Amino acid sequence: MKKWLMALATGLAVVSAQAEAPRVRLFGSVAYGDGGDKIIAEQYSNGAPIEMHAGSGWTWTIGADMRLFGPLALQVSVGQQRNRVNGANFEMDFVRNPVEVLAFYSVTEQIRLGVGAHKTYNAKFTETGVEPRSRSYDGSTGAVLEGQYFFTAPTNERAFLSGVNLRFIRENFVQTSGTGTGAEARGDQVALGLFFYY
């Protein structure tokens, strides 16, 4: 997966360099999502709850954004979302790789609304410690709604742009390995983040 992401980033850089400056922009973001069904519901030794939700965790994303015509743009991205819980003698991780294709419409110079498709790959829960375990999941093809606010209005020159976004993602997971194979979990989430374009 890392080699694939590096190849994509290199390809996007080449395309960006060859294209008209403001037409194709490189894209990156970091966000925190929250939501979805519990895939872990246990307790620490002191009785405090341990919960892990299928839609929660930090996400980093890279991709490219292409202006099509007028107020319309197309954005493609890949990323990683991770939800981690640490204890005195264990560590739980739920890691997955989302791929998205979104179409954006510029409502004003600084506000864009987007809708598109979301597909998660390589979803896996792992636990290290006294009783290590792992589970794999298959993610459904889901939908994304996103609103963006740019701190400064984009111009016709290539420049660093940043802003905030609010997203709603709808998806489902089916467990494909480990104890409980076949179990389903909603991965729906609301995410708030920062985005960057160049």
JSON list of C-alpha atoms in Angstrom, two decimals:
[
{"chain": "A", "resi": 1, "resn": "MET", "atom": "CA", "xyz": [0.00, 0.00, 0.00]},
{"chain": "A", "resi": 2, "resn": "LYS", "atom": "CA", "xyz": [2.83, 2.42, 0.85]},
{"chain": "A", "resi": 3, "resn": "LYS", "atom": "CA", "xyz": [4.46, 1.85, -2.58]},
{"chain": "A", "resi": 4, "resn": "TRP", "atom": "CA", "xyz": [1.10, 2.46, -4.26]},
{"chain": "A", "resi": 5, "resn": "LEU", "atom": "CA", "xyz": [0.60, 5.72, -2.34]},
{"chain": "A", "resi": 6, "resn": "MET", "atom": "CA", "xyz": [4.12, 6.90, -3.22]},
{"chain": "A", "resi": 7, "resn": "ALA", "atom": "CA", "xyz": [3.53, 6.12, -6.90]},
{"chain": "A", "resi": 8, "resn": "LEU", "atom": "CA", "xyz": [0.24, 8.03, -6.82]},
{"chain": "A", "resi": 9, "resn": "ALA", "atom": "CA", "xyz": [1.85, 11.05, -5.17]},
{"chain": "A", "resi": 10, "resn": "THR", "atom": "CA", "xyz": [4.65, 11.07, -7.77]},
{"chain": "A", "resi": 11, "resn": "GLY", "atom": "CA", "xyz": [2.14, 10.79, -10.60]},
{"chain": "A", "resi": 12, "resn": "LEU", "atom": "CA", "xyz": [0.04, 13.61, -9.22]},
{"chain": "A", "resi": 13, "resn": "ALA", "atom": "CA", "xyz": [3.12, 15.82, -8.93]},
{"chain": "A", "resi": 14, "resn": "VAL", "atom": "CA", "xyz": [4.01, 15.19, -12.59]},
{"chain": "A", "resi": 15, "resn": "VAL", "atom": "CA", "xyz": [0.45, 15.91, -13.75]},
{"chain": "A", "resi": 16, "resn": "SER", "atom": "CA", "xyz": [0.35, 19.04, -11.63]},
{"chain": "A", "resi": 17, "resn": "ALA", "atom": "CA", "xyz": [3.63, 20.33, -13.04]},
{"chain": "A", "resi": 18, "resn": "GLN", "atom": "CA", "xyz": [2.47, 19.77, -16.62]},
{"chain": "A", "resi": 19, "resn": "ALA", "atom": "CA", "xyz": [-0.99, 21.25, -16.22]},
{"chain": "A", "resi": 20, "resn": "GLU", "atom": "CA", "xyz": [-2.08, 24.87, -16.28]},
{"chain": "A", "resi": 21, "resn": "ALA", "atom": "CA", "xyz": [-1.20, 26.22, -12.83]},
{"chain": "A", "resi": 22, "resn": "PRO", "atom": "CA", "xyz": [-4.65, 26.78, -11.32]},
{"chain": "A", "resi": 23, "resn": "ARG", "atom": "CA", "xyz": [-6.37, 23.92, -13.17]},
{"chain": "A", "resi": 24, "resn": "VAL", "atom": "CA", "xyz": [-4.82, 20.99, -11.25]},
{"chain": "A", "resi": 25, "resn": "ARG", "atom": "CA", "xyz": [-3.90, 21.35, -7.60]},
{"chain": "A", "resi": 26, "resn": "LEU", "atom": "CA", "xyz": [-2.34, 18.93, -5.16]},
{"chain": "A", "resi": 27, "resn": "PHE", "atom": "CA", "xyz": [-4.50, 18.29, -2.14]},
{"chain": "A", "resi": 28, "resn": "GLY", "atom": "CA", "xyz": [-3.98, 17.18, 1.46]},
{"chain": "A", "resi": 29, "resn": "SER", "atom": "CA", "xyz": [-6.07, 17.11, 4.61]},
{"chain": "A", "resi": 30, "resn": "VAL", "atom": "CA", "xyz": [-6.19, 16.01, 8.22]},
{"chain": "A", "resi": 31, "resn": "ALA", "atom": "CA", "xyz": [-9.47, 15.42, 10.03]},
{"chain": "A", "resi": 32, "resn": "TYR", "atom": "CA", "xyz": [-11.05, 13.70, 12.99]},
{"chain": "A", "resi": 33, "resn": "GLY", "atom": "CA", "xyz": [-14.18, 11.63, 12.46]},
{"chain": "A", "resi": 34, "resn": "ASP", "atom": "CA", "xyz": [-16.61, 10.33, 15.04]},
{"chain": "A", "resi": 35, "resn": "GLY", "atom": "CA", "xyz": [-19.46, 7.86, 14.77]},
{"chain": "A", "resi": 36, "resn": "GLY", "atom": "CA", "xyz": [-20.42, 4.38, 13.72]},
{"chain": "A", "resi": 37, "resn": "ASP", "atom": "CA", "xyz": [-21.18, 1.20, 15.64]},
{"chain": "A", "resi": 38, "resn": "LYS", "atom": "CA", "xyz": [-19.00, -0.13, 18.43]},
{"chain": "A", "resi": 39, "resn": "ILE", "atom": "CA", "xyz": [-16.55, -2.79, 17.28]},
{"chain": "A", "resi": 40, "resn": "ILE", "atom": "CA", "xyz": [-15.00, -2.99, 20.76]},
{"chain": "A", "resi": 41, "resn": "ALA", "atom": "CA", "xyz": [-16.93, -2.62, 24.03]},
{"chain": "A", "resi": 42, "resn": "GLU", "atom": "CA", "xyz": [-14.81, -3.82, 26.96]},
{"chain": "A", "resi": 43, "resn": "GLN", "atom": "CA", "xyz": [-13.39, -2.57, 30.25]},
{"chain": "A", "resi": 44, "resn": "TYR", "atom": "CA", "xyz": [-10.04, -1.64, 31.73]},
{"chain": "A", "resi": 45, "resn": "SER", "atom": "CA", "xyz": [-9.01, -3.49, 34.90]},
{"chain": "A", "resi": 46, "resn": "ASN", "atom": "CA", "xyz": [-10.33, -0.54, 36.96]},
{"chain": "A", "resi": 47, "resn": "GLY", "atom": "CA", "xyz": [-13.78, -0.85, 35.37]},
{"chain": "A", "resi": 48, "resn": "ALA", "atom": "CA", "xyz": [-13.50, 2.14, 33.02]},
{"chain": "A", "resi": 49, "resn": "PRO", "atom": "CA", "xyz": [-15.05, 1.45, 29.60]},
{"chain": "A", "resi": 50, "resn": "ILE", "atom": "CA", "xyz": [-13.00, 0.73, 26.47]},
{"chain": "A", "resi": 51, "resn": "GLU", "atom": "CA", "xyz": [-14.94, 1.61, 23.34]},
{"chain": "A", "resi": 52, "resn": "MET", "atom": "CA", "xyz": [-13.90, 1.71, 19.71]},
{"chain": "A", "resi": 53, "resn": "HIS", "atom": "CA", "xyz": [-16.28, 2.85, 16.98]},
{"chain": "A", "resi": 54, "resn": "ALA", "atom": "CA", "xyz": [-16.09, 1.86, 13.31]},
{"chain": "A", "resi": 55, "resn": "GLY", "atom": "CA", "xyz": [-16.34, 5.48, 12.12]},
{"chain": "A", "resi": 56, "resn": "SER", "atom": "CA", "xyz": [-14.00, 7.18, 14.58]},
{"chain": "A", "resi": 57, "resn": "GLY", "atom": "CA", "xyz": [-10.36, 8.20, 14.31]},
{"chain": "A", "resi": 58, "resn": "TRP", "atom": "CA", "xyz": [-7.86, 10.59, 12.74]},
{"chain": "A", "resi": 59, "resn": "THR", "atom": "CA", "xyz": [-7.61, 10.65, 8.93]},
{"chain": "A", "resi": 60, "resn": "TRP", "atom": "CA", "xyz": [-4.83, 12.02, 6.71]},
{"chain": "A", "resi": 61, "resn": "THR", "atom": "CA", "xyz": [-5.43, 12.28, 2.97]},
{"chain": "A", "resi": 62, "resn": "ILE", "atom": "CA", "xyz": [-3.53, 13.19, -0.21]},
{"chain": "A", "resi": 63, "resn": "GLY", "atom": "CA", "xyz": [-4.85, 13.63, -3.72]},
{"chain": "A", "resi": 64, "resn": "ALA", "atom": "CA", "xyz": [-5.47, 15.98, -6.62]},
{"chain": "A", "resi": 65, "resn": "ASP", "atom": "CA", "xyz": [-8.19, 18.47, -7.46]},
{"chain": "A", "resi": 66, "resn": "MET", "atom": "CA", "xyz": [-8.98, 19.34, -11.09]},
{"chain": "A", "resi": 67, "resn": "ARG", "atom": "CA", "xyz": [-11.07, 22.32, -12.16]},
{"chain": "A", "resi": 68, "resn": "LEU", "atom": "CA", "xyz": [-13.40, 21.08, -14.91]},
{"chain": "A", "resi": 69, "resn": "PHE", "atom": "CA", "xyz": [-15.30, 24.15, -16.10]},
{"chain": "A", "resi": 70, "resn": "GLY", "atom": "CA", "xyz": [-17.02, 27.07, -14.46]},
{"chain": "A", "resi": 71, "resn": "PRO", "atom": "CA", "xyz": [-17.69, 26.35, -10.78]},
{"chain": "A", "resi": 72, "resn": "LEU", "atom": "CA", "xyz": [-17.21, 22.55, -11.09]},
{"chain": "A", "resi": 73, "resn": "ALA", "atom": "CA", "xyz": [-14.19, 20.54, -9.95]},
{"chain": "A", "resi": 74, "resn": "LEU", "atom": "CA", "xyz": [-13.30, 16.87, -9.52]},
{"chain": "A", "resi": 75, "resn": "GLN", "atom": "CA", "xyz": [-11.19, 15.57, -6.63]},
{"chain": "A", "resi": 76, "resn": "VAL", "atom": "CA", "xyz": [-9.56, 12.15, -6.16]},
{"chain": "A", "resi": 77, "resn": "SER", "atom": "CA", "xyz": [-7.84, 11.14, -2.92]},
{"chain": "A", "resi": 78, "resn": "VAL", "atom": "CA", "xyz": [-6.41, 8.25, -0.90]},
{"chain": "A", "resi": 79, "resn": "GLY", "atom": "CA", "xyz": [-5.68, 8.23, 2.81]},
{"chain": "A", "resi": 80, "resn": "GLN", "atom": "CA", "xyz": [-5.48, 6.41, 6.10]},
{"chain": "A", "resi": 81, "resn": "GLN", "atom": "CA", "xyz": [-7.83, 6.53, 9.07]},
{"chain": "A", "resi": 82, "resn": "ARG", "atom": "CA", "xyz": [-6.70, 5.23, 12.47]},
{"chain": "A", "resi": 83, "resn": "ASN", "atom": "CA", "xyz": [-8.50, 4.75, 15.76]},
{"chain": "A", "resi": 84, "resn": "ARG", "atom": "CA", "xyz": [-6.16, 3.78, 18.62]},
{"chain": "A", "resi": 85, "resn": "VAL", "atom": "CA", "xyz": [-6.69, 2.85, 22.26]},
{"chain": "A", "resi": 86, "resn": "ASN", "atom": "CA", "xyz": [-3.71, 2.40, 24.60]},
{"chain": "A", "resi": 87, "resn": "GLY", "atom": "CA", "xyz": [-3.59, 0.63, 27.94]},
{"chain": "A", "resi": 88, "resn": "ALA", "atom": "CA", "xyz": [-0.90, -0.29, 30.45]},
{"chain": "A", "resi": 89, "resn": "ASN", "atom": "CA", "xyz": [-0.21, -3.63, 28.77]},
{"chain": "A", "resi": 90, "resn": "PHE", "atom": "CA", "xyz": [-2.05, -3.51, 25.45]},
{"chain": "A", "resi": 91, "resn": "GLU", "atom": "CA", "xyz": [-2.66, -1.42, 22.33]},
{"chain": "A", "resi": 92, "resn": "MET", "atom": "CA", "xyz": [-5.69, -1.58, 20.04]},
{"chain": "A", "resi": 93, "resn": "ASP", "atom": "CA", "xyz": [-5.71, -0.22, 16.48]},
{"chain": "A", "resi": 94, "resn": "PHE", "atom": "CA", "xyz": [-8.42, 0.01, 13.84]},
{"chain": "A", "resi": 95, "resn": "VAL", "atom": "CA", "xyz": [-6.73, 1.10, 10.60]},
{"chain": "A", "resi": 96, "resn": "ARG", "atom": "CA", "xyz": [-8.24, 1.49, 7.13]},
{"chain": "A", "resi": 97, "resn": "ASN", "atom": "CA", "xyz": [-7.44, 3.17, 3.80]},
{"chain": "A", "resi": 98, "resn": "PRO", "atom": "CA", "xyz": [-10.24, 5.27, 2.28]},
{"chain": "A", "resi": 99, "resn": "VAL", "atom": "CA", "xyz": [-10.32, 6.13, -1.44]},
{"chain": "A", "resi": 100, "resn": "GLU", "atom": "CA", "xyz": [-12.66, 8.89, -2.59]},
{"chain": "A", "resi": 101, "resn": "VAL", "atom": "CA", "xyz": [-13.88, 10.59, -5.77]},
{"chain": "A", "resi": 102, "resn": "LEU", "atom": "CA", "xyz": [-15.85, 13.82, -5.22]},
{"chain": "A", "resi": 103, "resn": "ALA", "atom": "CA", "xyz": [-17.40, 16.47, -7.44]},
{"chain": "A", "resi": 104, "resn": "PHE", "atom": "CA", "xyz": [-17.37, 20.02, -6.03]},
{"chain": "A", "resi": 105, "resn": "TYR", "atom": "CA", "xyz": [-19.48, 23.06, -6.84]},
{"chain": "A", "resi": 106, "resn": "SER", "atom": "CA", "xyz": [-18.23, 26.54, -5.86]},
{"chain": "A", "resi": 107, "resn": "VAL", "atom": "CA", "xyz": [-21.15, 28.38, -4.26]},
{"chain": "A", "resi": 108, "resn": "THR", "atom": "CA", "xyz": [-18.97, 31.47, -3.68]},
{"chain": "A", "resi": 109, "resn": "GLU", "atom": "CA", "xyz": [-15.24, 32.17, -4.05]},
{"chain": "A", "resi": 110, "resn": "GLN", "atom": "CA", "xyz": [-14.61, 30.73, -0.59]},
{"chain": "A", "resi": 111, "resn": "ILE", "atom": "CA", "xyz": [-17.35, 28.11, -0.16]},
{"chain": "A", "resi": 112, "resn": "ARG", "atom": "CA", "xyz": [-17.58, 24.78, -1.98]},
{"chain": "A", "resi": 113, "resn": "LEU", "atom": "CA", "xyz": [-20.03, 21.90, -1.63]},
{"chain": "A", "resi": 114, "resn": "GLY", "atom": "CA", "xyz": [-19.10, 18.38, -2.67]},
{"chain": "A", "resi": 115, "resn": "VAL", "atom": "CA", "xyz": [-20.67, 14.96, -3.10]},
{"chain": "A", "resi": 116, "resn": "GLY", "atom": "CA", "xyz": [-19.09, 11.68, -4.12]},
{"chain": "A", "resi": 117, "resn": "ALA", "atom": "CA", "xyz": [-18.18, 8.06, -3.49]},
{"chain": "A", "resi": 118, "resn": "HIS", "atom": "CA", "xyz": [-16.12, 6.57, -0.65]},
{"chain": "A", "resi": 119, "resn": "LYS", "atom": "CA", "xyz": [-14.59, 3.08, -0.52]},
{"chain": "A", "resi": 120, "resn": "THR", "atom": "CA", "xyz": [-12.47, 1.72, 2.34]},
{"chain": "A", "resi": 121, "resn": "TYR", "atom": "CA", "xyz": [-9.72, -0.86, 1.75]},
{"chain": "A", "resi": 122, "resn": "ASN", "atom": "CA", "xyz": [-7.45, -2.85, 4.08]},
{"chain": "A", "resi": 123, "resn": "ALA", "atom": "CA", "xyz": [-9.65, -2.34, 7.16]},
{"chain": "A", "resi": 124, "resn": "LYS", "atom": "CA", "xyz": [-8.07, -4.23, 10.07]},
{"chain": "A", "resi": 125, "resn": "PHE", "atom": "CA", "xyz": [-8.37, -4.29, 13.84]},
{"chain": "A", "resi": 126, "resn": "THR", "atom": "CA", "xyz": [-5.32, -5.49, 15.80]},
{"chain": "A", "resi": 127, "resn": "GLU", "atom": "CA", "xyz": [-4.56, -5.80, 19.49]},
{"chain": "A", "resi": 128, "resn": "THR", "atom": "CA", "xyz": [-1.13, -6.38, 21.02]},
{"chain": "A", "resi": 129, "resn": "GLY", "atom": "CA", "xyz": [-0.50, -7.47, 24.59]},
{"chain": "A", "resi": 130, "resn": "VAL", "atom": "CA", "xyz": [-1.26, -10.48, 26.73]},
{"chain": "A", "resi": 131, "resn": "GLU", "atom": "CA", "xyz": [-3.92, -11.82, 24.34]},
{"chain": "A", "resi": 132, "resn": "PRO", "atom": "CA", "xyz": [-3.10, -10.53, 20.82]},
{"chain": "A", "resi": 133, "resn": "ARG", "atom": "CA", "xyz": [-5.87, -10.74, 18.24]},
{"chain": "A", "resi": 134, "resn": "SER", "atom": "CA", "xyz": [-6.80, -9.39, 14.83]},
{"chain": "A", "resi": 135, "resn": "ARG", "atom": "CA", "xyz": [-9.83, -9.00, 12.60]},
{"chain": "A", "resi": 136, "resn": "SER", "atom": "CA", "xyz": [-10.19, -7.94, 8.99]},
{"chain": "A", "resi": 137, "resn": "TYR", "atom": "CA", "xyz": [-13.15, -6.07, 7.53]},
{"chain": "A", "resi": 138, "resn": "ASP", "atom": "CA", "xyz": [-14.57, -5.44, 4.07]},
{"chain": "A", "resi": 139, "resn": "GLY", "atom": "CA", "xyz": [-15.88, -1.90, 3.55]},
{"chain": "A", "resi": 140, "resn": "SER", "atom": "CA", "xyz": [-18.90, -1.15, 1.37]},
{"chain": "A", "resi": 141, "resn": "THR", "atom": "CA", "xyz": [-18.95, 1.56, -1.26]},
{"chain": "A", "resi": 142, "resn": "GLY", "atom": "CA", "xyz": [-20.38, 4.56, 0.55]},
{"chain": "A", "resi": 143, "resn": "ALA", "atom": "CA", "xyz": [-21.20, 8.21, 0.01]},
{"chain": "A", "resi": 144, "resn": "VAL", "atom": "CA", "xyz": [-19.61, 11.51, 1.09]},
{"chain": "A", "resi": 145, "resn": "LEU", "atom": "CA", "xyz": [-21.10, 14.98, 1.55]},
{"chain": "A", "resi": 146, "resn": "GLU", "atom": "CA", "xyz": [-18.62, 17.77, 2.21]},
{"chain": "A", "resi": 147, "resn": "GLY", "atom": "CA", "xyz": [-18.69, 21.51, 2.79]},
{"chain": "A", "resi": 148, "resn": "GLN", "atom": "CA", "xyz": [-15.48, 23.55, 2.48]},
{"chain": "A", "resi": 149, "resn": "TYR", "atom": "CA", "xyz": [-14.58, 27.05, 3.58]},
{"chain": "A", "resi": 150, "resn": "PHE", "atom": "CA", "xyz": [-11.35, 28.60, 2.21]},
{"chain": "A", "resi": 151, "resn": "PHE", "atom": "CA", "xyz": [-9.55, 31.06, 4.50]},
{"chain": "A", "resi": 152, "resn": "THR", "atom": "CA", "xyz": [-8.62, 33.08, 1.39]},
{"chain": "A", "resi": 153, "resn": "ALA", "atom": "CA", "xyz": [-10.27, 33.04, -2.02]},
{"chain": "A", "resi": 154, "resn": "PRO", "atom": "CA", "xyz": [-8.47, 31.01, -4.74]},
{"chain": "A", "resi": 155, "resn": "THR", "atom": "CA", "xyz": [-6.82, 33.08, -7.49]},
{"chain": "A", "resi": 156, "resn": "ASN", "atom": "CA", "xyz": [-5.65, 32.43, -11.04]},
{"chain": "A", "resi": 157, "resn": "GLU", "atom": "CA", "xyz": [-2.09, 32.02, -9.76]},
{"chain": "A", "resi": 158, "resn": "ARG", "atom": "CA", "xyz": [-0.73, 28.86, -8.16]},
{"chain": "A", "resi": 159, "resn": "ALA", "atom": "CA", "xyz": [-0.67, 29.49, -4.42]},
{"chain": "A", "resi": 160, "resn": "PHE", "atom": "CA", "xyz": [-0.97, 27.67, -1.11]},
{"chain": "A", "resi": 161, "resn": "LEU", "atom": "CA", "xyz": [-4.62, 27.53, -0.02]},
{"chain": "A", "resi": 162, "resn": "SER", "atom": "CA", "xyz": [-6.09, 26.27, 3.22]},
{"chain": "A", "resi": 163, "resn": "GLY", "atom": "CA", "xyz": [-9.41, 26.06, 4.99]},
{"chain": "A", "resi": 164, "resn": "VAL", "atom": "CA", "xyz": [-11.76, 23.94, 7.07]},
{"chain": "A", "resi": 165, "resn": "ASN", "atom": "CA", "xyz": [-14.19, 21.25, 6.02]},
{"chain": "A", "resi": 166, "resn": "LEU", "atom": "CA", "xyz": [-17.15, 19.44, 7.52]},
{"chain": "A", "resi": 167, "resn": "ARG", "atom": "CA", "xyz": [-17.92, 16.00, 6.12]},
{"chain": "A", "resi": 168, "resn": "PHE", "atom": "CA", "xyz": [-20.51, 13.26, 6.48]},
{"chain": "A", "resi": 169, "resn": "ILE", "atom": "CA", "xyz": [-19.48, 9.77, 5.38]},
{"chain": "A", "resi": 170, "resn": "ARG", "atom": "CA", "xyz": [-21.82, 6.81, 5.10]},
{"chain": "A", "resi": 171, "resn": "GLU", "atom": "CA", "xyz": [-20.42, 3.29, 4.85]},
{"chain": "A", "resi": 172, "resn": "ASN", "atom": "CA", "xyz": [-20.74, -0.21, 6.30]},
{"chain": "A", "resi": 173, "resn": "PHE", "atom": "CA", "xyz": [-18.25, -2.91, 7.30]},
{"chain": "A", "resi": 174, "resn": "VAL", "atom": "CA", "xyz": [-18.50, -6.69, 7.30]},
{"chain": "A", "resi": 175, "resn": "GLN", "atom": "CA", "xyz": [-16.00, -8.67, 9.38]},
{"chain": "A", "resi": 176, "resn": "THR", "atom": "CA", "xyz": [-14.16, -11.17, 7.17]},
{"chain": "A", "resi": 177, "resn": "SER", "atom": "CA", "xyz": [-11.78, -12.86, 9.63]},
{"chain": "A", "resi": 178, "resn": "GLY", "atom": "CA", "xyz": [-11.29, -13.48, 13.34]},
{"chain": "A", "resi": 179, "resn": "THR", "atom": "CA", "xyz": [-13.83, -14.27, 16.04]},
{"chain": "A", "resi": 180, "resn": "GLY", "atom": "CA", "xyz": [-17.22, -12.97, 14.97]},
{"chain": "A", "resi": 181, "resn": "THR", "atom": "CA", "xyz": [-16.70, -13.31, 11.21]},
{"chain": "A", "resi": 182, "resn": "GLY", "atom": "CA", "xyz": [-19.77, -12.11, 9.33]},
{"chain": "A", "resi": 183, "resn": "ALA", "atom": "CA", "xyz": [-20.69, -9.41, 11.85]},
{"chain": "A", "resi": 184, "resn": "GLU", "atom": "CA", "xyz": [-21.76, -6.09, 10.35]},
{"chain": "A", "resi": 185, "resn": "ALA", "atom": "CA", "xyz": [-21.03, -2.59, 11.65]},
{"chain": "A", "resi": 186, "resn": "ARG", "atom": "CA", "xyz": [-22.03, 0.86, 10.45]},
{"chain": "A", "resi": 187, "resn": "GLY", "atom": "CA", "xyz": [-19.05, 3.11, 9.80]},
{"chain": "A", "resi": 188, "resn": "ASP", "atom": "CA", "xyz": [-21.05, 6.35, 9.40]},
{"chain": "A", "resi": 189, "resn": "GLN", "atom": "CA", "xyz": [-19.17, 9.36, 10.67]},
{"chain": "A", "resi": 190, "resn": "VAL", "atom": "CA", "xyz": [-19.13, 13.15, 10.89]},
{"chain": "A", "resi": 191, "resn": "ALA", "atom": "CA", "xyz": [-15.64, 14.61, 10.44]},
{"chain": "A", "resi": 192, "resn": "LEU", "atom": "CA", "xyz": [-14.16, 18.06, 10.95]},
{"chain": "A", "resi": 193, "resn": "GLY", "atom": "CA", "xyz": [-10.78, 18.88, 9.45]},
{"chain": "A", "resi": 194, "resn": "LEU", "atom": "CA", "xyz": [-8.25, 21.19, 7.82]},
{"chain": "A", "resi": 195, "resn": "PHE", "atom": "CA", "xyz": [-7.47, 20.99, 4.09]},
{"chain": "A", "resi": 196, "resn": "PHE", "atom": "CA", "xyz": [-4.61, 22.29, 1.97]},
{"chain": "A", "resi": 197, "resn": "TYR", "atom": "CA", "xyz": [-4.27, 22.89, -1.79]},
{"chain": "A", "resi": 198, "resn": "TYR", "atom": "CA", "xyz": [-1.35, 23.91, -3.93]}
]
